[in-house]
Structure formats: C-alpha cells, structure tokens
Coordinates of C-alpha atoms in Angstrom, one line a residue:
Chain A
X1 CA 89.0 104.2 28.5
X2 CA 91.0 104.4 31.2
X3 CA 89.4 105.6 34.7
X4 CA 91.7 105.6 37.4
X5 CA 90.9 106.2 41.2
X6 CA 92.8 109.9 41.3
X7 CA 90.1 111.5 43.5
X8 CA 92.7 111.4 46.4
X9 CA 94.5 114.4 44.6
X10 CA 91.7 116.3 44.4
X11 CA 90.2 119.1 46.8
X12 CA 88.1 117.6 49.1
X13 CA 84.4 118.8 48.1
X14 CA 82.5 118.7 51.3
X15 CA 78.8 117.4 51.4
X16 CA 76.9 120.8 51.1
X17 CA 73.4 120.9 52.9
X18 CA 73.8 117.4 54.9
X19 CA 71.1 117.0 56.8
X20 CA 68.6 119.0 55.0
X21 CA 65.1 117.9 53.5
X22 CA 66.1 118.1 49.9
X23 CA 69.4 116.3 50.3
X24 CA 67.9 113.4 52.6
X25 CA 65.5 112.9 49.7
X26 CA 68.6 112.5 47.1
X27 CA 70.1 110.0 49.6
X28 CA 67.3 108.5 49.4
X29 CA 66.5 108.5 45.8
X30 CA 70.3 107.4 45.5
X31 CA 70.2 104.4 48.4
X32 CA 66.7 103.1 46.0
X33 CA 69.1 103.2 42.9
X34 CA 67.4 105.8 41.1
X35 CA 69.2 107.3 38.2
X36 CA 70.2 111.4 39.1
X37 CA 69.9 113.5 35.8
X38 CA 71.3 116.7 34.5
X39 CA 68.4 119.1 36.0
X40 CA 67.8 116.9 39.3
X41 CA 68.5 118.8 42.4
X42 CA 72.4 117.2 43.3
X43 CA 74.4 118.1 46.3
X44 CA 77.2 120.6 45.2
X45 CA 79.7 117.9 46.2
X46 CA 78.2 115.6 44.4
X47 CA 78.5 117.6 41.4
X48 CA 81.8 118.6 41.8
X49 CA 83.3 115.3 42.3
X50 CA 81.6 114.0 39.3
X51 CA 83.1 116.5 36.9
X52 CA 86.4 116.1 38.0
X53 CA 86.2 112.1 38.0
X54 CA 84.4 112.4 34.4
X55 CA 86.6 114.9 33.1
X56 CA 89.6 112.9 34.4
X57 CA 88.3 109.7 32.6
X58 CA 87.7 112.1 29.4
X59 CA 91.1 113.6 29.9
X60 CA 92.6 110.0 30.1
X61 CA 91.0 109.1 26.7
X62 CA 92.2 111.3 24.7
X63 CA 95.6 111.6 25.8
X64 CA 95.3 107.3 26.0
X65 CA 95.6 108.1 21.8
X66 CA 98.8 109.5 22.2
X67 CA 101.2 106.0 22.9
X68 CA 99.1 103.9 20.8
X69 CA 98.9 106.7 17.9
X70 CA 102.6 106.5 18.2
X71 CA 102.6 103.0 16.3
X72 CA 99.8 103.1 13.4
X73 CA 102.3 104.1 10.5
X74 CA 104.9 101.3 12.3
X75 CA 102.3 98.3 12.7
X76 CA 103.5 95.4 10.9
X77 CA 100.5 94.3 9.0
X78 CA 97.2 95.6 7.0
X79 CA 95.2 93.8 9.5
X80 CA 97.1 95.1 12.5
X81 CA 97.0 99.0 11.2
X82 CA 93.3 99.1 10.5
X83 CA 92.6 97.2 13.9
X84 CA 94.7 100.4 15.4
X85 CA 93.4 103.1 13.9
X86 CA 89.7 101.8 15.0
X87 CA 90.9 101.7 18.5
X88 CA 92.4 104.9 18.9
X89 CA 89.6 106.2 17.0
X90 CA 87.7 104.3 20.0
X91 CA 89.5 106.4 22.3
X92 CA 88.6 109.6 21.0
X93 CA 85.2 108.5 20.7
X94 CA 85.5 107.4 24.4
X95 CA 86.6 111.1 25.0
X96 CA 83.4 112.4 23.6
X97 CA 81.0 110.6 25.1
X98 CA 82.4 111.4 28.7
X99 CA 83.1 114.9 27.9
X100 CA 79.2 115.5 26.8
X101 CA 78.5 113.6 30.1
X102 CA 80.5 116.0 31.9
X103 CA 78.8 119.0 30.3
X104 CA 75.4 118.1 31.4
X105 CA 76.9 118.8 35.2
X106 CA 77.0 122.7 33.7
X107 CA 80.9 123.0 33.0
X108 CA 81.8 124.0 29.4
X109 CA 84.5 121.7 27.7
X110 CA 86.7 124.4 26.5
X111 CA 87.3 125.0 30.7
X112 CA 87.7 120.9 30.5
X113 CA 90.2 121.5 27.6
X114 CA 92.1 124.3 29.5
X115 CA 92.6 122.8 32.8
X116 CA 94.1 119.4 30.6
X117 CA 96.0 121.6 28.6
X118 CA 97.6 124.0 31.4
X119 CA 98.1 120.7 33.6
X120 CA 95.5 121.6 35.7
X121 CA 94.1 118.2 35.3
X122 CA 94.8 114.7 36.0
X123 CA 94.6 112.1 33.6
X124 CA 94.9 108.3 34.3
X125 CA 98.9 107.5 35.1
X126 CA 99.4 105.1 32.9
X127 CA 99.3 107.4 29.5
X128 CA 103.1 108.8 31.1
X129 CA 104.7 105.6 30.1
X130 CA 106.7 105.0 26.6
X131 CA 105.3 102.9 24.0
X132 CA 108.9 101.2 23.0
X133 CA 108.0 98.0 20.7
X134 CA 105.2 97.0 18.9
X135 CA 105.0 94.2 22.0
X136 CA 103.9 97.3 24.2
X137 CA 100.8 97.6 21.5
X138 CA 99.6 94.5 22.7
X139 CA 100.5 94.9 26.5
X140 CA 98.5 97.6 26.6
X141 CA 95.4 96.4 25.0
X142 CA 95.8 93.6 27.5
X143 CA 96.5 94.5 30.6
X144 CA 95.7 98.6 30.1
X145 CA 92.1 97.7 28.7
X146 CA 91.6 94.9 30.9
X147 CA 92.5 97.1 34.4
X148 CA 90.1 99.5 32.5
X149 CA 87.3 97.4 31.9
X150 CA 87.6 95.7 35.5
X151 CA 87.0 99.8 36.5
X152 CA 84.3 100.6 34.3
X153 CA 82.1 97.9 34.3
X154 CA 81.1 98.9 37.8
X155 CA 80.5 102.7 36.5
X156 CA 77.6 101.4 34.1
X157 CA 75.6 101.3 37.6
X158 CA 76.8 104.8 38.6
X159 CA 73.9 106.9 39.9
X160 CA 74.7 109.7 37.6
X161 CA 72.0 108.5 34.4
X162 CA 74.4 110.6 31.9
X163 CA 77.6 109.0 33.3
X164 CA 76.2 105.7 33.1
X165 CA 75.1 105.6 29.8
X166 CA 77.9 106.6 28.6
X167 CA 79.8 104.0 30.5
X168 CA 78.0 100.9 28.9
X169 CA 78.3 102.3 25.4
X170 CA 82.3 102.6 26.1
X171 CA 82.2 98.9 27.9
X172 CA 80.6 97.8 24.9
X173 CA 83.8 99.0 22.4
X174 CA 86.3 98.0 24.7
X175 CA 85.6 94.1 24.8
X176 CA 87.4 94.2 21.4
X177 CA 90.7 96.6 22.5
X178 CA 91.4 93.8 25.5
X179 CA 91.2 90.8 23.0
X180 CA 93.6 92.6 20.0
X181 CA 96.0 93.1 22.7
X182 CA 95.9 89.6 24.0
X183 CA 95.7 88.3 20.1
X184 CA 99.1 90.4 19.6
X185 CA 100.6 88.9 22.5
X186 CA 99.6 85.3 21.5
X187 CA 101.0 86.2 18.2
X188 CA 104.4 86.9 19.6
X189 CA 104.0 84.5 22.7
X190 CA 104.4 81.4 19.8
X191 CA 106.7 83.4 17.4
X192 CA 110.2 83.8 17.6
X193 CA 112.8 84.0 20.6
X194 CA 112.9 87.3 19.9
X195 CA 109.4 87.9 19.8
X196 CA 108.9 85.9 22.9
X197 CA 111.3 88.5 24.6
X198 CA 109.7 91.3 23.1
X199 CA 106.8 90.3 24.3
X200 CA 108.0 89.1 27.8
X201 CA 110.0 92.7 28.2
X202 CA 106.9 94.4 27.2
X203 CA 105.0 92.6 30.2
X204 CA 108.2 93.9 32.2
X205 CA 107.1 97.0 31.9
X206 CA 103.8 97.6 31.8
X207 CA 102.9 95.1 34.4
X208 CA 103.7 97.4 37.4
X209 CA 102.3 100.4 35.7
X210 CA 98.7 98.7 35.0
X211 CA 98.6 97.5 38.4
X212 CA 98.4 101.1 39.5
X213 CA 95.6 102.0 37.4
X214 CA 93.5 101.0 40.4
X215 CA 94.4 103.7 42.4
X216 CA 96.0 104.2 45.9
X217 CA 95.6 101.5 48.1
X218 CA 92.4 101.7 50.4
X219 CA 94.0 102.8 53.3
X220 CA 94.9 105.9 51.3
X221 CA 92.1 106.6 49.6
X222 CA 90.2 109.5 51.3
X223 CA 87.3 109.3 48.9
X224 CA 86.0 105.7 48.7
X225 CA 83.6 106.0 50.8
X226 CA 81.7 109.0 50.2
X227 CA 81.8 108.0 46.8
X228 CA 80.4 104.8 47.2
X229 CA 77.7 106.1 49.5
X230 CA 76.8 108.4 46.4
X231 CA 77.0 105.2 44.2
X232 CA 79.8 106.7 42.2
X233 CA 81.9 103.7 42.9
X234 CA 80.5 100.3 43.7
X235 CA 84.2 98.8 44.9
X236 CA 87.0 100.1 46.0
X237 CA 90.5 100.2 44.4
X238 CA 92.4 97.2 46.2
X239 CA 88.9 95.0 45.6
X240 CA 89.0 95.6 41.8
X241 CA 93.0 95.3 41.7
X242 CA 92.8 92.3 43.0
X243 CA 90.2 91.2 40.6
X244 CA 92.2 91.9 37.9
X245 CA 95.0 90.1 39.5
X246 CA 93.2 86.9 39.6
X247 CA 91.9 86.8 36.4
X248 CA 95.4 88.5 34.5
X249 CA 97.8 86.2 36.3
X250 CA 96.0 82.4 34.3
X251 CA 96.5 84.5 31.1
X252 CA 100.4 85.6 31.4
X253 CA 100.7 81.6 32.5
X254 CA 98.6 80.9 29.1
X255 CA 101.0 83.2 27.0
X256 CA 104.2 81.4 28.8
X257 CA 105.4 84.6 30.4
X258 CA 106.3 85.7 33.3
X259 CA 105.0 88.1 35.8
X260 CA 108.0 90.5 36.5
X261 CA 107.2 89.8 40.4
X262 CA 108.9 87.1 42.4
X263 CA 106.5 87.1 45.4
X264 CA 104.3 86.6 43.6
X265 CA 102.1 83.5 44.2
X266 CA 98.4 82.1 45.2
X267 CA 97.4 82.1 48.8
X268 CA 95.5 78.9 49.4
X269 CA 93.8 80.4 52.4
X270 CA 92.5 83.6 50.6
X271 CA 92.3 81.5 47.0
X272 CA 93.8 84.9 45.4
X273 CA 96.8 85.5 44.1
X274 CA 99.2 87.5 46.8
X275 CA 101.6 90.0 44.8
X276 CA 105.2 91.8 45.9
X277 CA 104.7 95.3 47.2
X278 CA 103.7 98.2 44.9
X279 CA 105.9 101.1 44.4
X280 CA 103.7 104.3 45.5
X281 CA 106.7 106.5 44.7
X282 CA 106.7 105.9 41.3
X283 CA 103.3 106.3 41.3
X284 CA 102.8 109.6 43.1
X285 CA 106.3 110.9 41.1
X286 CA 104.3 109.8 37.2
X287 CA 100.8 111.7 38.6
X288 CA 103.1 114.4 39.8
X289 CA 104.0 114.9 36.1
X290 CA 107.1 113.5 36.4
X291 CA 107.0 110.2 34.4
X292 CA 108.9 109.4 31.5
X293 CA 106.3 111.4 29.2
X294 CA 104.5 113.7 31.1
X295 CA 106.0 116.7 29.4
X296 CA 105.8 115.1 26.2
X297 CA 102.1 114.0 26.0
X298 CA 101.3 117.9 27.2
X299 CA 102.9 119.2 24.5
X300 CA 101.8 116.6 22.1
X301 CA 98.0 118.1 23.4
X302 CA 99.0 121.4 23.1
X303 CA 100.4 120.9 19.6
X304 CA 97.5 119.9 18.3
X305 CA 94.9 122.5 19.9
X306 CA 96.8 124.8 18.2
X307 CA 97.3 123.7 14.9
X308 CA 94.3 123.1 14.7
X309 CA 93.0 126.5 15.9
X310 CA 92.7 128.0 12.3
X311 CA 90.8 125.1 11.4
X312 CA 88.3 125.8 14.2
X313 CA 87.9 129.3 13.5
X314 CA 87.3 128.8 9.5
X315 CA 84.7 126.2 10.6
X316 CA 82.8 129.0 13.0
X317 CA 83.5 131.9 10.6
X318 CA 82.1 129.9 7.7
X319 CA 78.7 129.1 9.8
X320 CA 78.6 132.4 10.6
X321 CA 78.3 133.4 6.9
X322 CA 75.9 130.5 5.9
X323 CA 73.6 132.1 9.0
X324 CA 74.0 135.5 7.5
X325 CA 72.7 134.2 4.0
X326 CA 70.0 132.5 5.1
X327 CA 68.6 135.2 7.3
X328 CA 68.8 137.4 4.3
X329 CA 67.5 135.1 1.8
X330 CA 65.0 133.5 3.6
X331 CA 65.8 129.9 2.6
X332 CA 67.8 127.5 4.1
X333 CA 70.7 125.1 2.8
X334 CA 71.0 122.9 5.4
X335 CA 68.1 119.6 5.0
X336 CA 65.6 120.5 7.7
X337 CA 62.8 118.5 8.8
X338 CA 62.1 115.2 10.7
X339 CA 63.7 112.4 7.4
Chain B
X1 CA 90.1 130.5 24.4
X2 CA 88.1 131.0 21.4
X3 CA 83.7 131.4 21.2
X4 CA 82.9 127.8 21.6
X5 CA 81.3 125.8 18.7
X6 CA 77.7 125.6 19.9
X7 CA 76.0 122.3 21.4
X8 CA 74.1 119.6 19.1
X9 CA 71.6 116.7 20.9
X10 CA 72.4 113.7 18.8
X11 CA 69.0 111.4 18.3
X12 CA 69.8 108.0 16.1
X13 CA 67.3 105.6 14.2
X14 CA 68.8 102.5 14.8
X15 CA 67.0 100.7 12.1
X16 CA 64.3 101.5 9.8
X17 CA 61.1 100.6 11.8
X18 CA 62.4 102.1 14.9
X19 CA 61.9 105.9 16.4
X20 CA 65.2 107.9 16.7
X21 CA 66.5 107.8 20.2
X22 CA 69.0 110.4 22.0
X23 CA 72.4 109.4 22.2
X24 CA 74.0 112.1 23.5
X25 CA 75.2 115.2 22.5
X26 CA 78.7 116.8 20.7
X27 CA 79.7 120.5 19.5
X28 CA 79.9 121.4 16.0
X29 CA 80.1 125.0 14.3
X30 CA 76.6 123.8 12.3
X31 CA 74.3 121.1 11.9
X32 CA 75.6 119.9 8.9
X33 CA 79.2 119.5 10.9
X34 CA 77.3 117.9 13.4
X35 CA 75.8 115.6 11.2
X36 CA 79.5 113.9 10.2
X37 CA 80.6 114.6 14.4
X38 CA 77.6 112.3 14.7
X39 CA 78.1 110.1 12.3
X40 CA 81.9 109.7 13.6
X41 CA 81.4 109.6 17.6
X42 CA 77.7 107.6 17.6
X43 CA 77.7 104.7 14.4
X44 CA 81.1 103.5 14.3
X45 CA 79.8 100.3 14.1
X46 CA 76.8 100.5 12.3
X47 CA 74.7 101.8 15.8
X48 CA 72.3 103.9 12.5
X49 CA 70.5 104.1 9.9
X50 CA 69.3 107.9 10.0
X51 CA 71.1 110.8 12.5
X52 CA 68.7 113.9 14.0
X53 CA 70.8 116.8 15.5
X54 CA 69.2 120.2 16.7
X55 CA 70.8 123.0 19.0
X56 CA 70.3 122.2 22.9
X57 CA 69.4 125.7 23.3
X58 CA 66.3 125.0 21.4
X59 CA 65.1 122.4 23.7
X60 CA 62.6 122.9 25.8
X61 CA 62.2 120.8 29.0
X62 CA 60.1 119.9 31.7
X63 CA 61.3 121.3 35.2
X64 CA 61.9 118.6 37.0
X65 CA 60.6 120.6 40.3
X66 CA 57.3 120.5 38.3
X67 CA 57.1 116.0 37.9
X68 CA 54.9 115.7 40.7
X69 CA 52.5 118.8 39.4
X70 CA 52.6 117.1 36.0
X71 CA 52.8 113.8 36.4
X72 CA 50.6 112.7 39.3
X73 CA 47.4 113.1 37.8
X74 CA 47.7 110.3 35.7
X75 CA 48.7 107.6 39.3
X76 CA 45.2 107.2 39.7
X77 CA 43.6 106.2 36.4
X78 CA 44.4 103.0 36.4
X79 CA 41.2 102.5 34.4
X80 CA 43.1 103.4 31.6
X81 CA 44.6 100.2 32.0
X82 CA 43.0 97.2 30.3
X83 CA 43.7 94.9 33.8
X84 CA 41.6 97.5 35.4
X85 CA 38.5 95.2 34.1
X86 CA 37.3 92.2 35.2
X87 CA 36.2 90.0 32.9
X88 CA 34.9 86.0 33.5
X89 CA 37.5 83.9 31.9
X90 CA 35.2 82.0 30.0
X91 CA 34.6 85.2 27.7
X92 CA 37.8 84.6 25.1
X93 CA 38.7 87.3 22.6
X94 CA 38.7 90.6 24.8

C-alpha cells in the first residue's frame, strides 16, 4: 500500500458540532484511545476525512498494480514472476480490504470507483512514474514499500477500529514486498557493470519520487493537526520522511549506490541525515495529473472497468436466475448451514 | 453505473479447533462468488481452514445508543466472578 499525506488537496471538512455534549464525549473516547466503529456516533468531519484518506489509500493500491503489472510477463526468472504476481495480487488485496473499510463509513464503492475513474480522486503520487527496467521492480519494492510501511505502521493505531484492522493485516503482507525489492537490488548491486547501472539509474529516479510519498512538508500541511488530534495520524509527514531517510540512506551505502543528492550528508548535531531541497513543483504538477503517466494509468483503469462490465453483468444476471429457481423450487443449491 | 453486486461479511476459521472470526467484508453477485472473493482477498497465505459468508443486510446488530441499556447490568455482578470469593489459602483444590 501506498498512503500518502494528500489531505492538503482536499476540501477542508470543518469539525461539525464542536463543543457539543456528544462530540466532547468522542474526544474523549478518542484522547483514552478507544477504538470508533462503523455505528458509533462520529463527527461529520471526522467521517468525511476518513473516507477520502481511505479511499485515497484504496485508490493508490490498485492503481499501485499498474507499474509493477507492467513487468510480470518480462521478469527474468520463475522465481522472480511468481514473487510478482503474489505482490500485485497483494495490492489488489490491499485495495479490498481498505475499500470495505471505507464502506463501513456509509459510502458505496461504486461512488469510490467513479470518483477514481472520472479523476475525481487522488491516489498516492508515486503510481504517475514509469516503470523503465526491471531495476525499477526492485526500486520500488524498496524504497516505494519501505516509504509505505514507514506510513502505515502508524495507521494500525488509527482510532477508526475498521481502518485499523485493516492496516495491520496490510503491514503484515508488505514486510515481504520491501525485502523482494531490496533482494532484486542486491542481485544487481553484485552483478554486472551494467546491472550495477541499471540498478544505480533506477535509484536515480525513484529516489526523489519516494521521498514525496510523505506528503507536503509540515509547514504546508493544513491537516496535520486536526488529524492527529482525531488520532488519524500519529506523526506528521517531515517526522516520518525523515525516518525513512535514516534508515534508507545505510541501505543504498550497503548496495554500493549512490543517493542521486549531493547535499546530502549526516548532521552530527541532529544525528540524521540532512538531504538537498525537494522539488514541490514536480510534486504538485504529478498530483495535478500531469506526471509522466497520469493519463495512462486512468485509462489503463478505465479499460478495465469496462471490459469487464459484461462480465459483471453475466455474474448478477446469472444470480438473479439461480434466486428465481430457488424461490420456485423451494430448495437451494448453494451449501447452507454453519460447516 | 450498474446495480451494485450486493455486500458479503467474511468470517474465517483459522484452524480447526478455533471459532470463525469476522474478517471483513467484500461484494460478490452470490454467496458462492463470495466464497472464492473470500478465499482470494482473506487466505492468501494460508490465514483458513473453513470461510462463512452471509449478506450484511441480514445482520442484525445491537444499537450502539442502546450499550449502556444493555450492557450495564451485568457491571455489578461481580459475584459471577470466581475472585469474588474468599477462600483461606490453606483450602487447595477450589
């Protein structure tokens, strides 16, 4: 999965009913970290912000299949296809379990699927970029899953009970994406000279990119801290950047390869690593939908809503006509019964 | 956009010995679809032995505005608990 901090591009939902008896007892349910459920009494705000953040993360799974998708019939081993195909499969599952999350906040997911499809909706930046090599296979699994992990883990202690379940089963899968990646990169890191640049121009490029997945810096992040008082996020976006920072940098020195910044370089003082200035313009322009593959992951989803639409429609038409026959004959096909 | 395919609650037995626990939940046009969603989405890696599905609709839950109404009566019993006796130590076997 791939959360990203995009709540700054959202309409502001203001806290409904502050002050009021019901909402002080929320706070206060929230502040003793109790768990909210679907049928709990939630600010509107509250829900609102949750669907679009959980939606986003769904949104961001399922187009996450696209780039990696993109190299299953090209990987270069057995080993290496089947690990693929289990991790996109991953994603997808990832996309499921947040979407039923997002459900029990009373939204239906074919409005989730037609805000993604009509662009409505924002998904995690990163999913614009081109998957070029097979290096980029493991750069993402790396440094993508790792910048994702170092954002969900936090999420598994989110106050919303159906969002956080469904966060530790995805931190549980995702241990496994972060170390294929870094096994791919290892492979090529002692290969050849030309694997060794493949995997050093791979790191070139998605080094930047998975930096952003954090989010907008905290000066320019409207959200943080309503969100955090709702216990929606724990950190905020330059705290868990830098995390990953720190613990990313050791590993590119471990692989031999560089980090495509020359400022960067640890701070004694602060004991983390200091790192060049980010490029928000490229950031804003790729969330804008004008990255390298907006258009093309759009119409990638779009393709395959509707080719699969007849399949969707023979599924509900035949249930229809099983329902019919049982009504009339009484019996049932389907295995009933607690098994 | 086209009727939705309705909602399934996904319960999974872990291993035999253990009660089926709720998952989650995932849209299928009929149970037996949402059987093999289930088994796709919820045991990828081996997470059951046994799947229950059945229509959310037919689920019928406690209203939360209700807890303290239902639930409350039982904060005082604790002499349903066994610590609520006490018993001299030297009396083993109770």
């Amino acid at each position: 999965m791939y959360t990203q901090a995009l709540d700054t591009h959202g309409k502001e939902p203001l806290p409904a009913g502050e002050g009021g008896a019901v909402a002080q007892r929320f706070q206060a349910r929230v502040d003793a970290d109790e768990k909210i459920e679907p049928k709990d009494w939630m600010p509107d705000a509250y829900r609102q912000t949750l669907i679009r953040q959980i939606s986003q993360h769904a949104h961001s799974e399922i187009v996450g299949m696209l780039p990696e998708g993109n190299w299953i019939t090209r990987a270069p081993t057995l080993r290496r296809k089947a690990v693929l195909i289990a991790k996109v499969q991953d994603e997808g599952g990832h996309g499921m379990y947040l979407y039923s999350a997002a459900e029990t906040l009373g939204v239906a997911r074919a409005e989730l699927f037609e805000q993604l499809l009509s662009g409505a909706a924002k998904y995690s930046s990163i999913f614009n970029y081109p998957t070029l090599t097979w290096a980029d296979i493991g750069a993402i699994g790396w440094l993508v899953d790792g910048a994702a992990i170092m954002n969900q883990i936090p999420i598994c202690r989110c106050s919303y009970g159906p969002y956080a379940r469904a966060m530790v089963r995805i931190c549980k899968e995702e241990s496994f994406h972060q170390r294929q990646g870094f096994e791919i990169m290892l492979t090529l890191a002692r290969g050849s000279a030309a694997q060794r640049a493949m995997a050093q121009d791979a790191l070139n490029r998605w080094w930047w990119p998975s930096i952003m997945m954090f989010g907008p810096s905290d000066a320019d992040s409207k959200h943080t801290a309503q969100s955090m008082r709702w216990k929606i996020k724990r950190f905020s976006n330059d705290e868990l950047r830098q995390k990953f920072i720190d613990i990313t940098v050791p590993q590119a020195f471990f692989l031999g390869l560089a980090i495509p910044d020359r400022e960067l370089h640890w701070n004694e003082s602060t004991q983390h690593y200091d790192i060049g200035a980010i490029d928000w313009a490229e950031f804003h322009a790729v969330l804008k939908g004008n990255g390298p593959c907006n258009r093309e992951r759009l119409e990638a989803r779009r393709g395959a809503y509707e080719s699969g639409r007849w399949v969707r429609e023979a599924a509900a038409a035949h249930a229809a006509k099983e329902r019919a026959r049982t009504a009339s004959t009484g019996g049932s096909t389907a295995q009933t019964g607690r098994t | 956009m086209n009727e939705e395919w309705p909602l399934f609650e996904v319960f999974i037995r872990s291993r035999s010995g253990l009660e089926h626990k709720h998952v989650g939940s995932l849209h299928a046009a009929d149970a037996r679809m949402a059987i093999e969603h289930a088994r796709d989405v919820y045991t990828r890696r081996q997470e059951g032995v046994s799947i229950w599905v059945m229509r959310s609709a037919d689920i019928i839950a406690s209203d939360p505005g209700e807890a303290e109404a239902l639930f409350e009566p039982a904060r005082d019993k604790v002499y349903r608990h066994p610590t609520f006796y006490v018993i001299p130590d030297e009396v083993k076997n109770l």
